[in-house]
Coordinates of C-alpha atoms and ligand atoms in Angstrom, one line a residue:
M1 CA 128.9 106.6 89.2
N2 CA 127.2 104.9 86.7
L3 CA 126.3 108.0 84.5
N4 CA 128.4 109.6 82.0
I5 CA 127.5 113.3 82.6
E6 CA 129.5 114.6 79.9
Q7 CA 128.0 112.6 77.4
I8 CA 124.4 113.6 79.0
R9 CA 125.2 117.0 78.9
A10 CA 125.7 117.1 75.2
D11 CA 122.3 115.6 74.6
F12 CA 120.9 119.3 76.0
P13 CA 121.5 121.9 73.4
I14 CA 120.1 124.8 75.9
L15 CA 122.9 123.9 78.3
Q16 CA 125.7 124.4 75.8
Q17 CA 124.8 128.3 75.8
Q18 CA 126.4 131.2 77.6
I19 CA 124.4 133.9 79.5
Y20 CA 126.2 137.1 80.6
K21 CA 129.5 135.8 79.0
R22 CA 129.4 132.8 81.3
P23 CA 128.4 129.0 80.9
L24 CA 124.7 128.7 81.9
I25 CA 124.1 126.6 85.1
Y26 CA 120.5 125.7 85.4
F27 CA 119.3 125.1 88.8
D28 CA 115.9 125.6 88.3
N29 CA 114.8 122.1 87.5
A30 CA 111.9 121.8 90.2
A31 CA 110.2 124.5 87.9
S32 CA 110.9 122.9 84.7
T33 CA 113.5 120.5 83.3
Q34 CA 115.4 121.0 80.1
K35 CA 115.0 118.8 77.1
P36 CA 117.2 116.4 75.5
R37 CA 117.9 116.3 72.0
Q38 CA 115.9 113.1 71.6
V39 CA 112.8 114.8 72.7
I40 CA 113.3 117.7 70.5
D41 CA 113.7 115.4 67.7
A42 CA 110.8 113.4 68.4
I43 CA 108.8 116.6 68.2
R44 CA 110.2 117.3 64.8
H45 CA 109.7 113.7 63.6
Y46 CA 106.1 114.2 64.9
Y47 CA 105.5 116.9 62.6
E48 CA 107.4 115.8 59.7
H49 CA 105.9 112.5 59.4
D50 CA 103.0 111.5 61.5
N51 CA 101.0 114.9 62.3
C52 CA 97.1 114.5 62.2
N53 CA 94.3 114.6 64.8
I54 CA 94.0 111.1 66.3
H55 CA 91.3 108.5 66.9
R56 CA 88.5 107.4 64.4
G57 CA 90.6 108.7 61.4
V58 CA 90.6 105.9 58.8
H59 CA 93.3 107.5 56.8
Y60 CA 97.1 106.7 56.8
L61 CA 98.6 109.8 58.8
S62 CA 95.3 109.5 61.4
V63 CA 96.0 105.8 62.0
K64 CA 99.9 106.4 62.2
A65 CA 99.3 109.4 64.9
T66 CA 96.8 107.5 66.9
E67 CA 98.9 104.4 67.0
A68 CA 102.2 106.5 68.3
Y69 CA 99.8 108.3 70.8
E70 CA 98.6 104.8 72.2
E71 CA 102.0 103.5 72.0
A72 CA 103.1 106.2 74.4
R73 CA 100.2 105.3 76.5
K74 CA 101.7 101.8 77.0
E75 CA 105.0 103.1 77.8
I76 CA 104.1 105.5 80.4
R77 CA 102.0 102.4 81.9
Q78 CA 105.0 100.5 82.0
F79 CA 107.3 103.5 83.5
I80 CA 105.1 104.0 86.5
N81 CA 103.8 100.1 86.5
A82 CA 100.2 100.9 86.4
K83 CA 98.1 97.5 86.0
S84 CA 96.2 98.6 82.8
T85 CA 96.5 101.6 80.0
H86 CA 93.0 102.5 80.8
E87 CA 94.5 103.8 84.0
I88 CA 96.9 106.3 82.3
I89 CA 95.1 109.6 81.4
F90 CA 97.0 112.1 79.4
T91 CA 96.5 115.8 80.6
K92 CA 97.9 119.0 80.1
G93 CA 100.1 118.7 83.3
A94 CA 99.8 118.0 87.2
T95 CA 97.6 120.8 87.7
E96 CA 94.9 119.4 85.3
S97 CA 95.2 116.2 86.5
L98 CA 94.7 117.3 90.1
N99 CA 91.8 119.7 89.3
L100 CA 90.3 116.8 87.3
V101 CA 90.3 114.4 90.4
A102 CA 89.1 117.0 92.7
S103 CA 86.2 118.3 90.6
T104 CA 84.8 114.6 89.6
F105 CA 85.7 113.2 93.1
G106 CA 83.9 116.2 94.8
K107 CA 80.7 115.7 92.7
R108 CA 80.9 111.5 92.9
Y109 CA 81.9 111.1 96.7
I110 CA 81.7 114.3 99.0
Q111 CA 78.7 115.2 100.8
P112 CA 78.3 118.1 103.3
G113 CA 80.4 117.4 106.4
D114 CA 82.5 115.2 104.9
E115 CA 86.4 115.7 105.1
V116 CA 89.6 115.5 103.1
I117 CA 93.1 115.6 104.4
T118 CA 96.0 117.2 102.9
T119 CA 99.2 118.7 104.2
I120 CA 100.7 122.2 104.8
M121 CA 103.8 121.6 102.4
E122 CA 101.3 121.3 99.4
H123 CA 101.8 123.1 96.0
H124 CA 98.7 125.3 95.4
S125 CA 97.8 123.1 92.5
N126 CA 97.2 120.1 95.2
F127 CA 95.9 122.7 97.8
V128 CA 93.6 125.2 96.2
P129 CA 91.4 122.6 94.2
W130 CA 90.8 120.6 97.3
Q131 CA 90.0 123.6 99.2
Q132 CA 87.6 125.0 96.7
M133 CA 85.7 121.6 96.2
C134 CA 85.3 121.4 99.8
L135 CA 83.6 125.1 100.1
E136 CA 81.5 124.2 97.3
R137 CA 80.4 120.8 98.9
R138 CA 80.3 122.2 102.4
A139 CA 83.0 119.5 103.4
L140 CA 86.2 120.5 105.5
L141 CA 89.8 120.6 104.5
R142 CA 92.1 119.3 107.3
V143 CA 95.8 120.4 107.1
A144 CA 98.6 118.1 108.7
G145 CA 101.6 120.3 109.7
I146 CA 105.2 119.3 109.9
N147 CA 108.3 119.6 112.1
A148 CA 111.3 121.6 112.5
K149 CA 113.3 119.6 109.8
G150 CA 110.1 120.0 107.4
E151 CA 108.9 116.5 108.0
L152 CA 105.3 115.7 107.7
D153 CA 103.7 115.6 111.3
M154 CA 102.6 112.0 111.2
D155 CA 101.2 112.0 114.6
E156 CA 98.9 114.9 113.8
L157 CA 98.1 113.3 110.3
K158 CA 97.1 110.3 111.9
G159 CA 95.0 112.1 114.4
L160 CA 93.3 113.8 111.6
I161 CA 91.9 110.4 110.0
S162 CA 88.2 109.8 111.4
K163 CA 85.0 108.2 109.6
K164 CA 84.4 111.4 108.0
T165 CA 87.6 111.4 105.8
K166 CA 86.8 110.6 102.1
L167 CA 90.5 110.9 101.0
I168 CA 94.0 111.8 101.7
A169 CA 95.7 114.2 99.0
L170 CA 99.4 114.9 99.5
T171 CA 102.8 115.7 97.8
H172 CA 105.0 112.7 97.1
V173 CA 107.9 115.1 97.4
S174 CA 107.7 118.9 98.6
N175 CA 108.8 121.3 95.7
V176 CA 110.0 123.8 98.6
L177 CA 111.4 121.5 101.2
G178 CA 112.7 118.4 99.3
T179 CA 111.1 116.1 101.8
V180 CA 110.0 113.0 100.5
N181 CA 107.0 112.0 102.5
P182 CA 106.3 108.4 103.9
V183 CA 103.7 107.8 101.0
R184 CA 103.6 103.9 101.7
E185 CA 103.4 104.2 105.3
I186 CA 100.7 106.9 104.9
I187 CA 98.8 104.8 102.2
A188 CA 98.7 101.5 104.3
L189 CA 97.2 103.3 107.0
A190 CA 94.7 105.1 105.0
H191 CA 93.7 102.1 103.5
Q192 CA 93.1 100.4 106.6
H193 CA 90.2 103.0 107.0
D194 CA 89.3 102.3 103.5
I195 CA 90.4 105.9 102.7
P196 CA 92.0 106.5 98.9
V197 CA 95.2 108.2 98.6
L198 CA 95.9 110.9 95.7
L199 CA 99.8 111.7 95.5
D200 CA 100.8 114.6 93.8
G201 CA 103.9 113.1 92.0
A202 CA 105.0 116.5 90.1
Q203 CA 108.3 116.5 92.0
G204 CA 108.4 112.7 92.7
V205 CA 108.5 111.1 89.2
S206 CA 111.7 112.7 88.1
H207 CA 114.1 111.8 91.1
L208 CA 112.5 108.6 92.1
S209 CA 111.6 105.2 90.6
V210 CA 108.0 105.1 90.9
D211 CA 105.9 101.9 90.8
V212 CA 102.0 102.6 91.4
Q213 CA 101.0 99.3 92.3
E214 CA 103.8 98.7 94.7
L215 CA 102.8 102.2 96.2
D216 CA 99.1 100.9 96.2
C217 CA 98.2 104.8 95.7
D218 CA 94.8 105.6 94.4
F219 CA 95.9 108.4 91.9
Y220 CA 99.3 109.7 91.1
C221 CA 99.5 112.9 89.0
F222 CA 102.5 114.6 87.2
S223 CA 103.5 116.9 84.6
G224 CA 105.7 116.1 81.6
H225 CA 107.8 119.3 81.6
K226 CA 109.2 118.3 84.6
L227 CA 110.3 115.2 83.4
Y228 CA 112.3 116.4 80.3
A229 CA 109.4 116.3 78.5
P230 CA 107.3 119.1 76.6
M231 CA 105.1 121.7 78.3
G232 CA 101.4 121.2 78.0
T233 CA 101.8 117.3 78.9
G234 CA 101.0 115.5 81.9
V235 CA 99.7 112.2 83.3
L236 CA 96.8 111.2 85.9
Y237 CA 97.0 107.4 87.0
G238 CA 94.0 106.5 88.7
K239 CA 92.9 102.9 89.9
E240 CA 90.4 101.7 87.5
K241 CA 87.6 101.1 90.1
Y242 CA 87.8 104.8 90.6
L243 CA 88.1 106.2 87.3
E244 CA 85.2 104.1 86.3
E245 CA 82.9 105.8 89.3
L246 CA 84.1 109.0 88.4
P247 CA 82.0 111.4 86.1
P248 CA 83.5 113.0 82.9
Y249 CA 85.3 116.4 83.6
Q250 CA 85.2 118.1 80.3
L251 CA 82.5 117.2 77.6
G252 CA 83.3 116.7 73.9
G253 CA 85.6 114.9 71.5
E254 CA 86.7 111.6 71.9
M255 CA 85.4 111.2 75.5
I256 CA 81.8 111.4 73.8
K257 CA 80.1 107.8 72.8
D258 CA 76.7 108.6 71.4
V259 CA 75.1 112.1 71.3
Y260 CA 71.2 112.0 71.2
L261 CA 69.0 115.2 71.6
D262 CA 68.1 114.5 75.0
H263 CA 71.4 112.9 76.6
T264 CA 75.0 111.6 75.7
T265 CA 76.8 108.4 76.4
F266 CA 80.4 108.6 77.3
N267 CA 83.5 106.5 76.1
E268 CA 85.0 103.9 78.0
L269 CA 88.5 104.4 79.8
P270 CA 90.9 106.1 79.3
F271 CA 89.2 108.4 76.6
K272 CA 86.4 109.3 79.0
F273 CA 89.0 111.7 80.5
E274 CA 90.3 112.9 77.5
A275 CA 87.8 115.9 75.9
G276 CA 88.9 117.5 72.9
T277 CA 92.0 117.2 70.4
P278 CA 94.9 116.3 72.6
N279 CA 98.5 117.2 72.4
V280 CA 99.7 114.5 70.3
E281 CA 103.1 116.1 69.5
G282 CA 103.7 116.6 73.2
V283 CA 102.8 113.2 73.9
A284 CA 105.1 112.0 71.4
G285 CA 107.8 114.3 73.3
L286 CA 106.7 112.7 76.5
R287 CA 107.3 109.0 75.2
A288 CA 110.9 110.0 74.0
A289 CA 111.6 111.6 77.4
V290 CA 110.4 108.3 79.2
A291 CA 112.5 106.2 76.8
Y292 CA 115.7 108.7 77.8
L293 CA 114.9 108.1 81.4
Q294 CA 114.7 104.2 81.2
D295 CA 118.0 104.3 79.3
L296 CA 120.0 106.3 82.0
G297 CA 117.8 104.2 84.6
M298 CA 115.9 105.9 87.3
E299 CA 118.0 104.2 90.0
N300 CA 121.3 105.8 88.6
I301 CA 119.5 109.2 88.2
A302 CA 118.2 109.1 92.0
A303 CA 121.7 107.7 93.0
Y304 CA 123.6 110.7 91.2
E305 CA 121.3 113.4 92.1
D306 CA 121.6 112.2 96.1
H307 CA 125.2 112.5 95.5
L308 CA 124.6 116.3 94.2
L309 CA 122.2 117.1 97.2
R310 CA 124.7 116.0 100.0
Y311 CA 127.6 117.9 98.1
A312 CA 125.4 120.9 97.8
T313 CA 124.3 120.5 101.4
E314 CA 127.8 120.3 102.7
K315 CA 129.1 123.2 101.0
L316 CA 126.4 125.5 101.5
S317 CA 126.6 124.5 105.3
A318 CA 129.7 126.0 105.3
I319 CA 128.7 129.3 104.6
E320 CA 128.1 131.7 107.5
G321 CA 124.7 133.1 107.2
V322 CA 123.1 130.4 105.0
R323 CA 119.9 128.8 106.8
F324 CA 118.2 125.6 105.3
Y325 CA 114.5 125.4 104.9
G326 CA 114.0 121.5 104.6
T327 CA 116.3 119.3 106.2
A328 CA 114.4 115.9 106.6
R329 CA 116.1 112.6 106.4
H330 CA 114.5 111.7 103.0
K331 CA 115.1 114.5 100.7
A332 CA 115.0 114.7 97.0
S333 CA 117.4 117.0 94.9
L334 CA 116.7 120.4 96.0
I335 CA 117.8 123.0 98.6
S336 CA 115.8 125.9 99.9
F337 CA 117.6 128.7 101.6
L338 CA 117.9 132.4 102.9
I339 CA 121.5 134.0 103.2
G340 CA 121.3 136.0 106.5
D341 CA 118.7 138.7 106.2
I342 CA 118.9 139.2 102.3
H343 CA 115.6 138.8 100.6
S344 CA 115.5 136.0 98.3
Y345 CA 114.5 138.3 95.3
D346 CA 117.6 140.2 95.7
A347 CA 119.9 137.1 96.4
G348 CA 118.3 135.6 93.2
M349 CA 119.3 138.4 91.0
I350 CA 122.9 138.6 91.8
I351 CA 123.2 134.7 91.4
D352 CA 121.6 135.0 88.2
K353 CA 124.2 137.8 87.2
M354 CA 126.6 135.1 87.8
G355 CA 125.1 132.6 85.1
I356 CA 123.0 130.6 87.7
A357 CA 119.4 130.1 87.2
V358 CA 117.9 129.7 90.6
R359 CA 114.3 130.1 91.8
T360 CA 113.0 132.7 94.4
G361 CA 109.7 133.5 96.1
H362 CA 107.0 131.3 97.6
H363 CA 107.2 128.6 95.0
C364 CA 103.2 128.4 94.6
A365 CA 103.2 127.2 98.3
M366 CA 102.0 130.3 100.3
P367 CA 100.3 128.5 103.3
L368 CA 104.1 126.6 103.9
I369 CA 105.6 130.1 103.6
D370 CA 103.3 131.7 106.0
F371 CA 103.8 128.8 108.2
L372 CA 107.6 129.4 108.0
K373 CA 107.1 133.1 108.7
I374 CA 109.3 134.1 105.9
P375 CA 108.9 136.0 102.7
G376 CA 110.1 133.0 100.5
T377 CA 113.5 131.1 99.8
V378 CA 116.2 130.9 97.2
R379 CA 115.9 127.3 95.7
A380 CA 118.3 125.3 93.9
S381 CA 117.1 122.2 92.6
F382 CA 119.3 119.6 90.5
A383 CA 119.1 117.5 87.6
F384 CA 121.1 114.4 86.6
Y385 CA 123.0 117.1 84.1
N386 CA 124.5 119.0 86.9
T387 CA 127.7 118.7 88.2
T388 CA 129.5 119.2 91.4
E389 CA 131.7 121.9 89.7
E390 CA 128.5 123.9 89.0
I391 CA 127.8 123.8 92.5
D392 CA 131.1 125.1 93.6
Q393 CA 129.9 128.0 91.3
L394 CA 126.9 128.5 93.2
V395 CA 128.8 128.8 96.2
S396 CA 131.1 131.6 94.9
A397 CA 127.8 133.3 93.8
I398 CA 126.5 133.1 97.4
L399 CA 129.6 134.6 98.7
K400 CA 129.3 137.3 96.4
A401 CA 125.5 138.0 97.1
R402 CA 126.4 138.2 100.8
E403 CA 129.3 140.6 100.3
M404 CA 127.3 142.9 97.9
L405 CA 123.9 142.8 99.9
T406 CA 125.4 143.0 103.6
Ligands
LIG1 N1 102.7 119.9 92.5 C1 104.1 120.3 92.8 C2 104.6 119.5 93.9 C3 104.7 121.1 91.9 O1 106.1 121.3 92.0 C4 104.2 121.8 90.7 C5 104.8 122.7 90.1 O2 105.8 123.5 90.6 C6 102.8 121.5 90.6 C7 102.1 120.6 91.2 C8 102.2 121.8 89.4 O3 102.7 121.4 88.1 P1 102.3 121.9 86.7 O4 102.5 123.6 87.0 O5 103.3 121.5 85.6 O6 100.7 121.9 86.3

């Protein structure tokens, strides 16, 4: 193992605390990750040394803050290997990135009768924007299903592709099932039909090494706060040819070039999509988070998290009454489960009292939860600062919940 977990844990102040007189065990990383001291320090440094509104300022601080912001863009470009910094748009999160594309793509390319394909395993943030855009433009949203393991039904997806298909929008990794979708295969197939593909990378980018040029995806969206960076930060990657053609999303601020009484011209990429004062301190934190991850190495992170996932799967499988939701061959670092007929909230409350944070409920994926015909799941999602000893504690907490609730 190439990661020094003890040393890594020392970087995360929040993990040092006790709750209910027990050491905090944080298994809600798919909802949001904790922040290393390096990220917290970057935000502090920004406010103590650089704080100012960016772009168009001639004075010292404004130039410094602008440089830091644009340096961050270069580093994010490199992190996901985009071709150009023009293709990196800063947003406030995956949800905003996805809404941006759904709204502008709809206006530019979608006509009545056209179709968009998505999947049953999407988070609401990559489902509702497409659903609403299709309703507004009298287009049809087609939804590919899954098999019993929670893997995408590729035959069904292939069968949905037609001359009417204008876009395929799907998640890289499911936030409920943990399934890693065969996105390379889907992108290659879509491109044979000249159909662009958007990937919701909210759960992908923190666990897998992402190279957007190698994937050849047309759009890739993610949130900073699931990537050890501050809340209110996010990224939209889009191929330049699409970003050039799409209309602006919001109006005002740096996205403006010239304003006349009767019309306005818009700035070039990437500023065309960055209206208003951005989250500059958040982006400083995002830059520090990416540097931290690159220091650890995404391959090392993926290997260690895979070890945690296998360990947890084996240990929880041995508990009588535990049922998994999502047993795909390719999974990222989370497990969704139920214990007998115990409601996920009840189980979650007892597990919490043992000092362990897990998430319960529908995980913002109601179409999937309805499809599974369950009220929700308990979800334990792992990060590189978690340990097998913590998973042993989760096993004890599950046994306790089962004992108390049955
Ligand atoms: N997509 C997926 C797969 C997610 O898991 C989430 C959050 O849980 C989102 C999108 C939305 O992310 P955010 O709330 O950070 O915009």
